[in-house]
Coordinates of C-alpha atoms in Angstrom, one line a residue:
Chain A
M44 CA 115.1 58.3 130.2
D45 CA 115.4 58.6 126.5
I46 CA 118.9 60.0 126.1
S47 CA 118.6 60.9 122.4
S48 CA 115.9 63.5 123.0
W49 CA 117.1 64.7 126.4
D50 CA 118.8 68.0 126.5
G51 CA 120.9 67.3 129.6
T52 CA 118.8 69.4 132.0
I53 CA 116.7 68.4 135.0
S54 CA 113.7 69.8 136.8
L55 CA 113.7 71.1 140.4
A56 CA 112.0 68.0 141.6
E57 CA 114.6 65.8 139.9
F58 CA 117.3 67.9 141.4
H59 CA 115.9 67.3 144.8
A60 CA 115.7 63.5 144.2
A61 CA 119.2 63.5 142.8
A62 CA 120.4 65.5 145.8
C63 CA 118.9 63.1 148.3
A64 CA 120.5 60.2 146.4
L65 CA 123.9 61.8 146.6
V66 CA 123.6 62.5 150.3
E67 CA 122.7 58.9 151.0
K68 CA 125.4 57.4 148.8
W69 CA 128.1 59.7 150.0
K70 CA 127.3 58.8 153.6
K71 CA 127.4 55.1 152.9
V72 CA 130.5 55.1 150.8
S73 CA 132.6 57.8 152.4
S74 CA 131.8 57.8 156.1
A75 CA 135.1 59.2 157.0
S76 CA 134.5 62.3 155.0
P77 CA 132.3 65.2 156.0
P78 CA 128.8 64.6 154.7
W79 CA 126.8 66.7 152.2
S80 CA 123.7 68.0 153.7
W81 CA 120.5 69.4 152.3
V82 CA 119.6 72.9 153.4
S83 CA 115.9 73.8 152.9
C84 CA 114.8 77.1 151.5
P85 CA 113.2 79.5 151.4
K86 CA 112.9 80.7 155.0
Q87 CA 110.4 83.4 154.3
P88 CA 106.9 82.5 155.6
W89 CA 105.1 83.8 152.6
V90 CA 106.9 82.0 149.8
A91 CA 105.8 78.4 150.1
S92 CA 107.0 76.8 146.9
H93 CA 105.2 73.9 145.2
E94 CA 108.2 71.6 145.5
V95 CA 111.0 71.2 147.9
E96 CA 113.5 74.0 147.3
G97 CA 117.0 74.1 148.8
Y98 CA 120.6 73.4 148.1
L99 CA 123.3 70.9 149.0
S100 CA 126.0 72.1 151.3
L101 CA 129.5 70.8 152.2
E102 CA 131.3 73.3 154.4
N103 CA 134.5 73.8 156.1
I104 CA 136.6 71.3 154.2
I105 CA 140.2 71.3 153.1
L106 CA 140.8 70.4 149.5
V107 CA 144.3 69.4 148.3
S108 CA 145.5 71.4 145.3
I109 CA 146.9 69.1 142.6
K110 CA 149.8 70.7 140.9
E111 CA 150.6 68.0 138.4
E112 CA 150.0 68.7 134.7
H113 CA 147.8 65.8 134.0
D114 CA 144.9 65.8 131.5
E115 CA 143.0 63.5 133.7
L116 CA 143.1 63.4 137.4
P117 CA 144.0 60.0 138.8
S118 CA 141.0 58.1 140.0
F119 CA 142.2 56.8 143.3
P120 CA 140.1 57.9 146.2
Q121 CA 141.3 61.0 147.9
K122 CA 140.7 61.9 151.5
E123 CA 139.1 65.2 152.2
E124 CA 140.2 66.4 155.5
T125 CA 137.9 68.5 157.6
S126 CA 137.9 70.5 160.7
C127 CA 135.2 68.8 162.8
S128 CA 132.8 70.7 165.0
D129 CA 134.8 69.7 168.1
K130 CA 137.8 71.4 166.5
E131 CA 139.9 68.3 166.0
E132 CA 141.9 68.4 162.8
S133 CA 143.3 65.3 161.3
I134 CA 145.6 66.2 158.5
D135 CA 147.3 63.8 156.2
I136 CA 150.9 65.1 156.2
A137 CA 151.7 63.3 152.9
T138 CA 149.0 64.9 150.9
L139 CA 149.5 68.3 152.5
G140 CA 153.1 68.2 151.3
Q141 CA 151.8 68.5 147.7
S142 CA 150.5 71.9 148.4
D143 CA 152.7 74.8 147.4
H144 CA 151.4 77.0 150.2
D145 CA 151.8 77.0 153.9
E146 CA 148.4 78.4 154.6
I147 CA 145.5 75.9 154.9
C148 CA 142.4 77.0 153.0
Y149 CA 138.9 76.0 153.8
Y150 CA 136.2 75.6 151.2
D151 CA 132.4 75.9 151.5
L152 CA 130.7 74.2 148.6
H153 CA 127.0 74.7 147.7
I154 CA 125.2 72.9 144.9
V155 CA 122.3 75.1 143.9
Y156 CA 119.6 74.5 141.3
S157 CA 119.4 77.1 138.6
A158 CA 115.8 77.5 137.4
P159 CA 116.8 79.4 134.2
Y160 CA 119.4 76.9 133.1
R161 CA 117.7 73.8 134.6
V162 CA 121.0 72.4 135.9
P163 CA 122.9 72.3 139.1
V164 CA 125.4 75.1 139.7
L165 CA 128.4 75.1 142.0
Y166 CA 128.9 78.0 144.4
F167 CA 131.9 78.1 146.6
R168 CA 133.8 80.2 149.1
V169 CA 137.5 79.9 150.1
Y170 CA 138.9 81.3 153.3
Y171 CA 141.8 81.0 155.7
S172 CA 141.5 79.5 159.1
D173 CA 140.7 82.8 160.6
G174 CA 137.7 83.2 158.3
E175 CA 139.3 85.8 156.1
P176 CA 138.3 85.2 152.5
L177 CA 140.9 84.6 149.8
Q178 CA 141.3 87.1 147.0
F179 CA 140.5 85.8 143.5
E180 CA 144.2 85.7 142.6
D181 CA 145.0 83.5 145.5
I182 CA 142.2 81.2 144.8
K183 CA 143.5 80.7 141.3
K184 CA 146.8 79.6 142.9
H185 CA 145.0 77.0 144.9
L186 CA 143.0 75.5 142.1
P187 CA 144.2 72.5 140.2
A188 CA 146.6 73.4 137.4
H189 CA 144.3 72.8 134.4
S190 CA 141.4 74.7 135.7
A191 CA 143.6 77.6 136.6
K192 CA 144.8 77.6 133.0
T193 CA 141.3 77.8 131.7
L194 CA 140.6 80.6 134.1
L195 CA 143.5 82.6 132.7
D196 CA 142.2 82.0 129.2
S197 CA 138.7 83.3 129.8
K198 CA 138.4 84.9 133.2
W199 CA 134.9 86.2 132.9
T200 CA 133.2 83.2 131.5
F201 CA 134.4 80.6 133.9
I202 CA 134.5 81.4 137.5
T203 CA 132.9 84.6 138.6
Q204 CA 131.9 86.3 141.8
E205 CA 128.1 86.6 142.0
E206 CA 125.5 86.7 144.6
H207 CA 124.4 83.5 146.2
P208 CA 120.8 83.0 145.2
Y209 CA 119.7 82.5 148.8
L210 CA 122.3 84.1 151.1
N211 CA 122.6 87.6 149.8
R212 CA 126.4 87.4 149.9
P213 CA 129.1 87.3 147.2
W214 CA 130.2 83.8 146.4
Y215 CA 132.2 82.3 143.6
K216 CA 130.2 80.5 140.9
L217 CA 131.0 78.1 138.1
H218 CA 129.1 79.1 135.0
P219 CA 126.2 76.9 134.1
C220 CA 125.9 77.8 130.4
G221 CA 127.3 74.7 128.9
T222 CA 126.3 72.2 131.6
G223 CA 123.2 70.8 129.8
E224 CA 125.3 70.0 126.8
W225 CA 128.1 68.2 128.5
M226 CA 125.8 66.3 130.8
K227 CA 124.0 65.0 127.7
L228 CA 127.4 64.1 126.2
L229 CA 128.4 62.4 129.4
F230 CA 125.3 60.2 129.5
Q231 CA 125.4 59.5 125.8
G232 CA 129.1 58.5 125.9
D233 CA 128.7 56.1 128.8
V234 CA 126.6 53.1 127.8
S235 CA 126.1 51.9 131.3
L236 CA 124.8 55.3 132.3
A237 CA 122.4 55.5 129.4
R238 CA 121.0 52.1 130.2
N239 CA 120.7 52.8 133.9
G240 CA 117.1 53.0 134.9
A241 CA 118.0 55.1 137.9
A242 CA 119.6 57.8 135.8
I243 CA 118.4 60.7 137.7
E244 CA 120.0 59.4 140.9
V245 CA 123.4 59.4 139.2
Y246 CA 123.0 62.7 137.4
L247 CA 124.3 64.8 140.3
I248 CA 127.1 62.4 141.1
S249 CA 128.2 62.4 137.5
W250 CA 127.9 66.2 137.4
L251 CA 130.0 66.5 140.6
S252 CA 132.7 64.2 139.3
F253 CA 133.3 66.7 136.6
V254 CA 132.7 70.0 138.3
G255 CA 134.4 68.9 141.5
Q256 CA 137.7 68.8 139.5
V257 CA 137.7 72.5 139.2
V258 CA 138.1 73.0 142.9
G259 CA 139.9 69.8 143.5
L260 CA 137.0 67.9 145.1
R261 CA 137.5 64.2 144.6
I262 CA 134.6 61.8 144.4
P263 CA 135.2 58.6 146.3
Y264 CA 135.8 55.9 143.7
E265 CA 133.1 53.7 145.1
M266 CA 130.5 56.3 144.3
L267 CA 131.4 56.3 140.6
N268 CA 131.9 52.6 140.5
Q269 CA 128.3 51.9 141.3
L270 CA 127.0 53.9 138.3
Chain B
M176 CA 102.5 99.0 120.1
M177 CA 105.7 100.9 120.4
E178 CA 104.2 103.5 122.8
A179 CA 104.6 101.6 126.1
Q180 CA 108.2 100.5 125.3
K181 CA 109.0 104.1 124.5
Y182 CA 107.7 105.3 127.8
V183 CA 109.7 102.7 129.7
W184 CA 112.9 103.6 127.9
E185 CA 112.3 107.3 128.5
G186 CA 111.4 106.8 132.1
A187 CA 113.8 108.2 134.6
I188 CA 114.0 108.6 138.4
P189 CA 115.1 112.0 139.7
L190 CA 117.9 111.4 142.2
Q191 CA 119.3 113.6 144.9
I192 CA 122.6 112.1 145.8
H193 CA 124.3 113.0 149.1
L194 CA 127.9 112.3 149.9
H195 CA 128.1 110.3 153.1
E196 CA 129.0 112.6 156.0
S197 CA 132.0 110.4 156.9
E198 CA 133.6 111.3 153.6
V199 CA 133.1 115.0 153.6
T200 CA 136.4 116.8 154.2
T201 CA 135.3 120.3 153.2
L202 CA 133.4 123.1 154.9
P203 CA 130.8 123.8 153.9
P204 CA 129.9 120.3 152.8
P205 CA 129.1 119.8 149.1
L206 CA 125.5 120.2 148.0
P207 CA 123.8 117.0 146.9
A208 CA 124.0 116.2 143.2
L209 CA 120.8 116.2 141.3
I210 CA 120.6 113.7 138.4
L211 CA 118.0 112.0 136.3
A212 CA 118.7 108.3 136.3
P213 CA 117.2 106.2 133.5
R214 CA 114.9 103.5 134.8
I215 CA 116.5 100.9 132.6
G216 CA 120.0 102.0 133.6
Y217 CA 122.3 101.1 136.5
L218 CA 123.6 103.3 139.3
P219 CA 127.4 102.8 138.6
L220 CA 126.9 104.3 135.1
L221 CA 126.0 107.6 136.8
I222 CA 129.3 107.8 138.6
P223 CA 131.2 109.8 135.9
H224 CA 128.5 112.4 136.2
I225 CA 128.4 112.4 140.0
K226 CA 132.1 112.2 140.9
P227 CA 133.1 115.6 139.6
H228 CA 130.5 117.1 141.9
F229 CA 132.1 115.6 145.0
S230 CA 135.7 115.0 144.1
S231 CA 137.1 118.1 145.8
A232 CA 135.4 117.1 149.1
L233 CA 136.7 113.5 149.2
P234 CA 139.4 112.3 151.5
P235 CA 142.6 111.0 149.8
G236 CA 142.5 107.4 148.6
V237 CA 141.2 105.1 145.9
D238 CA 137.6 105.3 144.9
T239 CA 135.4 102.4 145.5
V240 CA 131.9 103.7 144.8
W241 CA 128.7 102.4 146.2
F242 CA 125.2 103.7 146.9
E243 CA 123.0 103.3 149.8
Y244 CA 119.4 104.1 150.6
K245 CA 118.5 104.6 154.3
G246 CA 121.4 102.4 155.3
L247 CA 120.7 99.6 152.8
P248 CA 123.6 99.1 150.4
L249 CA 122.2 99.0 146.9
K250 CA 122.9 96.1 144.6
W251 CA 124.4 97.8 141.6
Y252 CA 123.4 95.1 139.1
I253 CA 119.7 95.7 139.6
P254 CA 118.3 98.3 137.2
T255 CA 117.7 101.6 138.9
G256 CA 114.0 101.6 138.2
V257 CA 113.6 98.3 139.9
L258 CA 115.5 99.5 143.0
F259 CA 113.2 102.5 143.2
D260 CA 110.0 100.4 142.7
L261 CA 111.1 98.0 145.4
L262 CA 112.6 100.2 148.0
C263 CA 110.5 103.3 147.7
V264 CA 107.0 101.9 148.0
E265 CA 105.6 105.4 148.3
P266 CA 107.5 107.0 145.5
E267 CA 109.9 109.7 146.8
R268 CA 110.7 112.4 144.3
P269 CA 113.6 113.2 144.2
W270 CA 114.8 109.9 145.5
N271 CA 117.4 110.7 148.2
L272 CA 120.4 108.4 148.0
T273 CA 123.8 108.4 149.7
V274 CA 127.0 107.8 147.8
H275 CA 130.1 106.5 149.2
F276 CA 133.5 106.6 147.7
R277 CA 135.3 104.6 150.3
G278 CA 134.7 101.5 152.4
Y279 CA 133.1 99.2 149.9
P280 CA 131.1 96.6 151.7
G281 CA 132.7 93.6 150.0
N282 CA 131.0 91.1 152.3
I283 CA 127.6 92.2 151.1
L284 CA 128.0 93.6 147.6
I285 CA 129.8 91.9 144.8
P286 CA 132.7 94.0 143.4
C287 CA 132.0 96.6 140.8
E288 CA 134.7 98.0 138.5
G289 CA 132.6 100.6 136.8
E290 CA 131.0 100.4 133.4
D291 CA 132.8 97.1 132.5
S292 CA 131.2 95.3 135.4
V293 CA 127.8 96.6 134.6
K294 CA 128.2 95.6 130.9
W295 CA 129.3 92.2 131.8
S296 CA 126.4 91.7 134.2
F297 CA 124.1 92.9 131.4
I298 CA 125.4 90.5 128.8
N299 CA 125.3 87.7 131.3
S300 CA 121.7 88.3 132.0
L301 CA 121.0 88.5 128.3
K302 CA 122.6 85.1 127.9
E303 CA 120.5 83.8 130.6
A304 CA 117.4 85.2 129.0
S305 CA 118.4 83.7 125.7
Y306 CA 118.9 80.3 127.3
I307 CA 115.4 80.6 128.9
I308 CA 113.7 81.6 125.6
N309 CA 115.7 79.5 123.1
G310 CA 117.3 76.8 125.1
N311 CA 120.8 78.0 124.3
C312 CA 123.0 81.1 124.5
K313 CA 124.3 80.9 120.9
N314 CA 122.6 84.0 119.6
V315 CA 124.1 86.2 122.2
M316 CA 127.5 84.6 122.1
N317 CA 127.7 84.7 118.4
I318 CA 126.8 88.3 117.7
S319 CA 129.6 90.3 116.1
Q320 CA 131.8 92.5 118.2
P321 CA 130.5 95.7 116.5
D322 CA 126.9 94.5 117.2
Q323 CA 127.7 93.9 120.8
V324 CA 129.2 97.3 121.2
E325 CA 126.2 98.8 119.5
L326 CA 123.8 96.9 121.7
W327 CA 125.5 98.0 124.9
H328 CA 125.7 101.6 123.7
S329 CA 122.0 101.7 122.9
V330 CA 121.3 100.6 126.4
F331 CA 123.8 103.0 127.9
N332 CA 122.4 105.9 126.0
G333 CA 118.8 104.8 126.3
N334 CA 118.4 104.7 122.5
L335 CA 115.4 102.4 121.9
E336 CA 115.5 102.7 118.1
A337 CA 119.2 101.6 118.0
Y338 CA 118.4 98.9 120.5
L339 CA 115.5 97.4 118.6
K340 CA 117.7 97.3 115.5
V341 CA 120.5 95.3 117.1
S342 CA 118.5 93.2 119.4
S343 CA 116.3 91.8 116.6
K344 CA 119.5 89.9 115.5
L345 CA 119.3 88.1 118.8
K346 CA 116.0 86.5 117.9
L347 CA 114.7 86.7 121.4
G348 CA 111.0 86.8 120.5
T349 CA 109.0 86.5 123.7
A350 CA 106.9 83.4 124.2
G351 CA 103.3 84.1 123.8
H352 CA 101.4 86.2 121.2
E353 CA 103.0 89.3 119.9
Y354 CA 100.7 92.2 119.4
S355 CA 100.6 94.1 116.2
A356 CA 99.8 97.8 116.1
N357 CA 96.2 97.0 115.6
L358 CA 95.5 96.3 119.2
S359 CA 93.4 99.4 119.5
S360 CA 91.0 98.0 117.0
G361 CA 90.2 95.2 119.5
S362 CA 91.8 92.4 117.6
F363 CA 95.3 91.2 117.5
V364 CA 97.4 89.3 115.1
S365 CA 99.4 86.5 116.7
R366 CA 102.8 86.0 115.2
Q367 CA 105.4 83.4 115.3
S368 CA 107.2 83.4 118.5
A369 CA 109.9 81.3 120.2
G370 CA 107.5 78.8 121.8
D371 CA 106.2 75.7 120.2
T372 CA 103.2 76.3 118.1
D373 CA 100.4 74.1 117.0
A374 CA 98.6 74.2 113.7
T375 CA 96.5 77.2 114.7
G376 CA 99.5 79.3 115.5
Q377 CA 98.7 79.5 119.2
V378 CA 101.6 79.2 121.4
K379 CA 101.6 76.0 123.4
T380 CA 104.6 76.3 125.6
G381 CA 107.3 78.7 126.3
R382 CA 109.5 80.1 129.0
V383 CA 109.7 83.8 129.9
P384 CA 112.5 85.3 131.8
V385 CA 111.2 86.9 135.0
R386 CA 112.9 88.2 138.1
L387 CA 110.5 88.5 141.0
Y388 CA 111.2 90.5 144.1
V389 CA 108.8 89.6 146.9
W390 CA 108.6 91.2 150.2
G391 CA 106.0 90.5 152.9
V392 CA 104.2 92.4 155.6
S393 CA 102.3 91.0 158.5
E394 CA 100.4 94.2 159.2
D395 CA 98.0 95.5 156.7
F396 CA 98.4 99.0 155.3
D397 CA 96.1 101.1 153.3
D398 CA 98.4 103.9 152.3
L399 CA 101.7 103.2 150.7
E400 CA 103.4 105.7 153.0
D401 CA 102.5 103.4 155.9
A402 CA 104.2 100.4 154.3
P403 CA 107.2 99.3 156.4
Q404 CA 110.6 100.2 155.1
I405 CA 112.8 97.4 153.7
D406 CA 116.0 97.7 155.7
S407 CA 117.6 94.4 154.8
W408 CA 118.0 92.4 151.6
D409 CA 117.1 89.3 153.7
K410 CA 113.5 90.7 153.8
I411 CA 113.2 90.3 150.1
S412 CA 112.7 87.0 148.4
Y413 CA 114.4 87.1 145.1
I414 CA 112.9 84.6 142.7
N415 CA 114.8 84.1 139.5
R416 CA 112.6 81.6 137.9
P417 CA 111.2 81.6 134.3
V418 CA 107.4 81.7 133.9
E419 CA 106.3 78.6 132.0
I420 CA 103.4 79.3 129.7
H421 CA 101.2 76.5 128.8
G422 CA 98.9 78.1 126.3
E423 CA 95.4 76.8 126.4
E424 CA 93.1 77.2 123.5
G425 CA 90.8 80.2 123.9
K426 CA 92.3 81.1 127.2
C427 CA 94.5 84.1 127.8
F428 CA 97.5 83.8 130.1
T429 CA 97.3 86.8 132.3
L430 CA 99.8 88.7 134.5
L431 CA 97.9 87.2 137.4
D432 CA 98.4 83.7 136.0
A433 CA 102.1 84.4 135.8
V434 CA 102.5 85.8 139.3
K435 CA 100.5 82.9 140.7
S436 CA 102.7 80.4 138.9
L437 CA 105.7 81.8 140.7
L438 CA 104.1 82.3 144.1
P439 CA 102.1 80.0 146.4
E440 CA 99.1 78.3 144.9
H441 CA 96.7 79.5 147.5
F442 CA 96.5 83.2 147.8
Q443 CA 93.8 85.7 147.6
Y444 CA 94.0 89.1 146.4
K445 CA 91.8 92.1 146.4
S446 CA 91.9 95.2 144.3
L447 CA 93.9 98.0 145.6
T448 CA 91.5 100.3 147.3
N449 CA 93.8 103.2 148.1
E450 CA 93.8 106.4 146.2
E451 CA 97.0 105.5 144.4
S452 CA 95.4 103.0 142.1
S453 CA 92.3 105.0 141.2
K454 CA 94.5 107.9 140.3
E455 CA 96.7 105.8 138.1
E456 CA 94.0 103.8 136.4
G457 CA 91.3 106.4 136.5
E458 CA 88.6 103.8 136.6
D459 CA 86.3 102.2 139.0
E460 CA 88.0 99.7 141.1
Q461 CA 87.5 96.2 140.0
K462 CA 86.2 93.4 142.1
V463 CA 88.0 90.2 141.6
P464 CA 87.0 86.9 143.1
S465 CA 89.2 85.7 145.8
E466 CA 91.1 82.6 145.1
E467 CA 90.8 79.7 147.5
G468 CA 91.7 81.8 150.5
G469 CA 90.8 81.2 154.0
E470 CA 89.9 77.5 153.8
N471 CA 91.3 74.6 155.7
L472 CA 92.5 76.6 158.5
S473 CA 92.2 73.6 160.8
E474 CA 95.0 72.0 159.0
Y475 CA 97.5 74.4 160.3
V476 CA 99.3 74.2 163.6
E477 CA 100.6 77.0 165.7
S478 CA 104.1 77.7 164.5
C479 CA 105.9 79.6 161.7
Y480 CA 104.4 77.2 159.2
P481 CA 104.4 78.6 155.7
S482 CA 101.0 80.2 155.6
D483 CA 98.6 79.7 152.7
N484 CA 96.9 83.0 153.6
A485 CA 99.1 85.3 151.6
E486 CA 97.4 88.2 150.0
V487 CA 98.9 90.1 147.1
K488 CA 99.0 93.8 148.1
L489 CA 101.0 95.2 145.3
V490 CA 102.4 94.2 141.9
R491 CA 104.6 96.9 140.5
I492 CA 106.4 96.8 137.1
Q493 CA 108.3 99.7 135.7
G494 CA 106.7 102.0 138.3
I495 CA 103.1 101.1 137.4
E496 CA 100.7 98.7 138.9
P497 CA 99.2 96.9 135.9
K498 CA 95.8 95.3 136.1
L499 CA 96.4 91.7 136.8
E500 CA 94.0 90.6 134.0
I501 CA 96.2 92.1 131.3
P502 CA 97.7 89.4 129.0
F503 CA 101.1 88.4 130.3
S504 CA 102.6 88.5 126.8
W505 CA 101.7 92.2 126.5
V506 CA 103.3 93.0 129.8
V507 CA 106.5 91.1 128.9
H508 CA 106.8 92.6 125.5
N509 CA 106.3 96.2 126.6
L510 CA 107.6 96.4 130.1
M511 CA 110.7 94.1 130.0
N512 CA 114.1 95.5 130.5
P513 CA 116.7 95.6 127.7
E514 CA 118.3 92.3 128.9
H515 CA 114.9 90.7 128.2
F516 CA 114.0 90.1 131.8
L517 CA 110.7 91.3 133.3
H518 CA 111.3 92.6 136.8
V519 CA 108.3 92.4 139.0
C520 CA 108.0 93.8 142.5
V521 CA 105.4 92.1 144.7
C522 CA 104.3 92.9 148.1
L523 CA 102.4 90.1 150.0
K524 CA 100.5 90.5 153.1
F525 CA 100.6 87.3 155.0
S526 CA 98.9 86.2 158.2
Q527 CA 100.6 83.9 160.6
V528 CA 97.6 81.7 161.4
K529 CA 97.7 80.4 164.9
I530 CA 95.4 77.5 165.4
P531 CA 95.6 75.1 168.2
S532 CA 96.9 71.8 167.0
D533 CA 94.3 69.0 166.7
G534 CA 93.7 67.4 170.0

C-alpha cells in the first residue's frame, strides 16, 4: 500500500478481510477473552449485496474503567471479564477495585463499516446486569477519564446516540469524521506498519487500539506486538 | 432548471393529526389538527403548531412528543416527504397520523429534544454528504456561525432562494454533469463539478450521497392500494451507501444505473402498468428490456437463499416515480433534500425460488 497517496480509508471488501484477520488473531492471542464474531447482513431476502456485508460483534463484556489521569494508557495486557453463556462469572477482584461504582456494567461492542466515510465505526451499548440501559450521564462516569473530558468539551461531536445501521435500535456511536485522517497519520508515523505488506490485516487492529481506549477496551499486547 | 427544485421545496403533505386516545383527558375529545407539512421538513418541527391544539386535553406531565402511523413509531430524523412516500404507498390525503405526548419509545426511537435535535441531525447529514462529495467535512465545519444559522433557517422556513445563496458557500456541487437552463433546447452544458474530470470535461468518477429505503413483497400487486402495509422498520432495508459514478464517454449514467449499483446485480424490471403511472406521466408506457432475469434457476436450492429474481416494482423520489432512463445527475440535482442526500424509496417484488437441489 502506498501510504503517501492513501487517505486512510478502506473499502467494504477490505473491511471484511481486516475483520476476519482480527477475529483470527484475537482468538489465537487472547483465548481467555470472549471472541469477536462476524455477524452477516443483511437478512432480507431481496438485498443480496455484491460483497460480504456485516459487522463485528463483541457482546456482554465487562470493561474496567480507568480513572487515572494518564495521557497514555499503560500497555500491559488487561483481562476483559465476561459473563459466559453458562452464567459463570469470573471477576478479577483487584481490577474491579479500581472502579468507582458498585454496579457492574456490561458492554456490547459492534464494529460496523460506514460506506459514506469508508472507515470502521464503533457502536456500543452499556447496560446493567438486569439489562437496563445506562443513561448517557452514567456512561460518561464509566468511561476512562480522558475520553470523558473530551466528551464534556464537545458533547455533540464525539459520542452520540444514533440508530444502529442494521438493528433499528438506538445505540451509541463514536463519530467517524476524522478517522481517515488519523488512520493515515498512524500508518505514516509507524515505519513498521508502513512497510508491512499485510497492512490491511492490521488496519482494524490498529484502529481498535485507538478507538477501544474510549470505552476502556484493551487490546492484548501480543496483538499489537505482531504488527 | 430551477423549476423542479422549486416544486420540491414547495411540496407539502396535508396531515391530519390525532391525539392518541390514551392521552385524551377531555370530553369531547379534541378534533384532529390539520397541518401542511413541508416535504423537506421534519415532523418534530411541527410540534409548536400542533401542541396548542391539544394542550388542554393532555394529562399532567412532561411532554415527550412522538408520531406514529398505524402503530409504527415514526423516525423523526427522516424527512416528512420520505416517510410519506415510504409508508403510504397509495397516497392518503390527508395523511392520518397519531401524535403522542407521553410514553416515548426510547428502545426504538433515538431521543428528540425538539428543534435542536433536528438541526443537529440535519448538520450531521450535511457533513456526511460533504464527506462523500469532497472527501472531507471541512466546508460544513468551517462555515461561519451566521451562515449556519441562515442555512438552518432557510430549511426551516422552506426558503429555497435563501438556501441556494448560503449553500453555494459549501461547494457541494454534485458529481456528474450540471444542467444549465438550456436543457429544453435539447442540449446541455456540462460544468465543473466535484468529481475528477478528464480533458473533455466529462466527469470520470464521483460519489453521490444517496439513502435508499427498500422494502419487498412476495406477492405481486397491480394497484398500489393492494400493496401490503409496512408495519415494522425491520421490513425496510435502509441502505446508506453513496452511488459511485464512473462516467463513460458518450454514455449517460441513468437513475436505473444508480439503483442497480445499490441493489442486486440481477434483477428485472418492467414498466409500471397500473393507472397511477400513466396518469402521472401522461405517456404511453415504455417497454424496457428485462435484465438477466430468470436464468440459472437450477443453481438455486430450496431455502431462503437470497433470490436473484427481484423485480423493481416502484421507485419513488419526492412523491414521483421518475422514468428510470432519466440521467441520474438531473435527478440528484433537482430532487435531492437540503442536506444533499437523495432519498429513494424502492419496492421490490421477489420470488422465493424453490428448486429441488441437484441430485
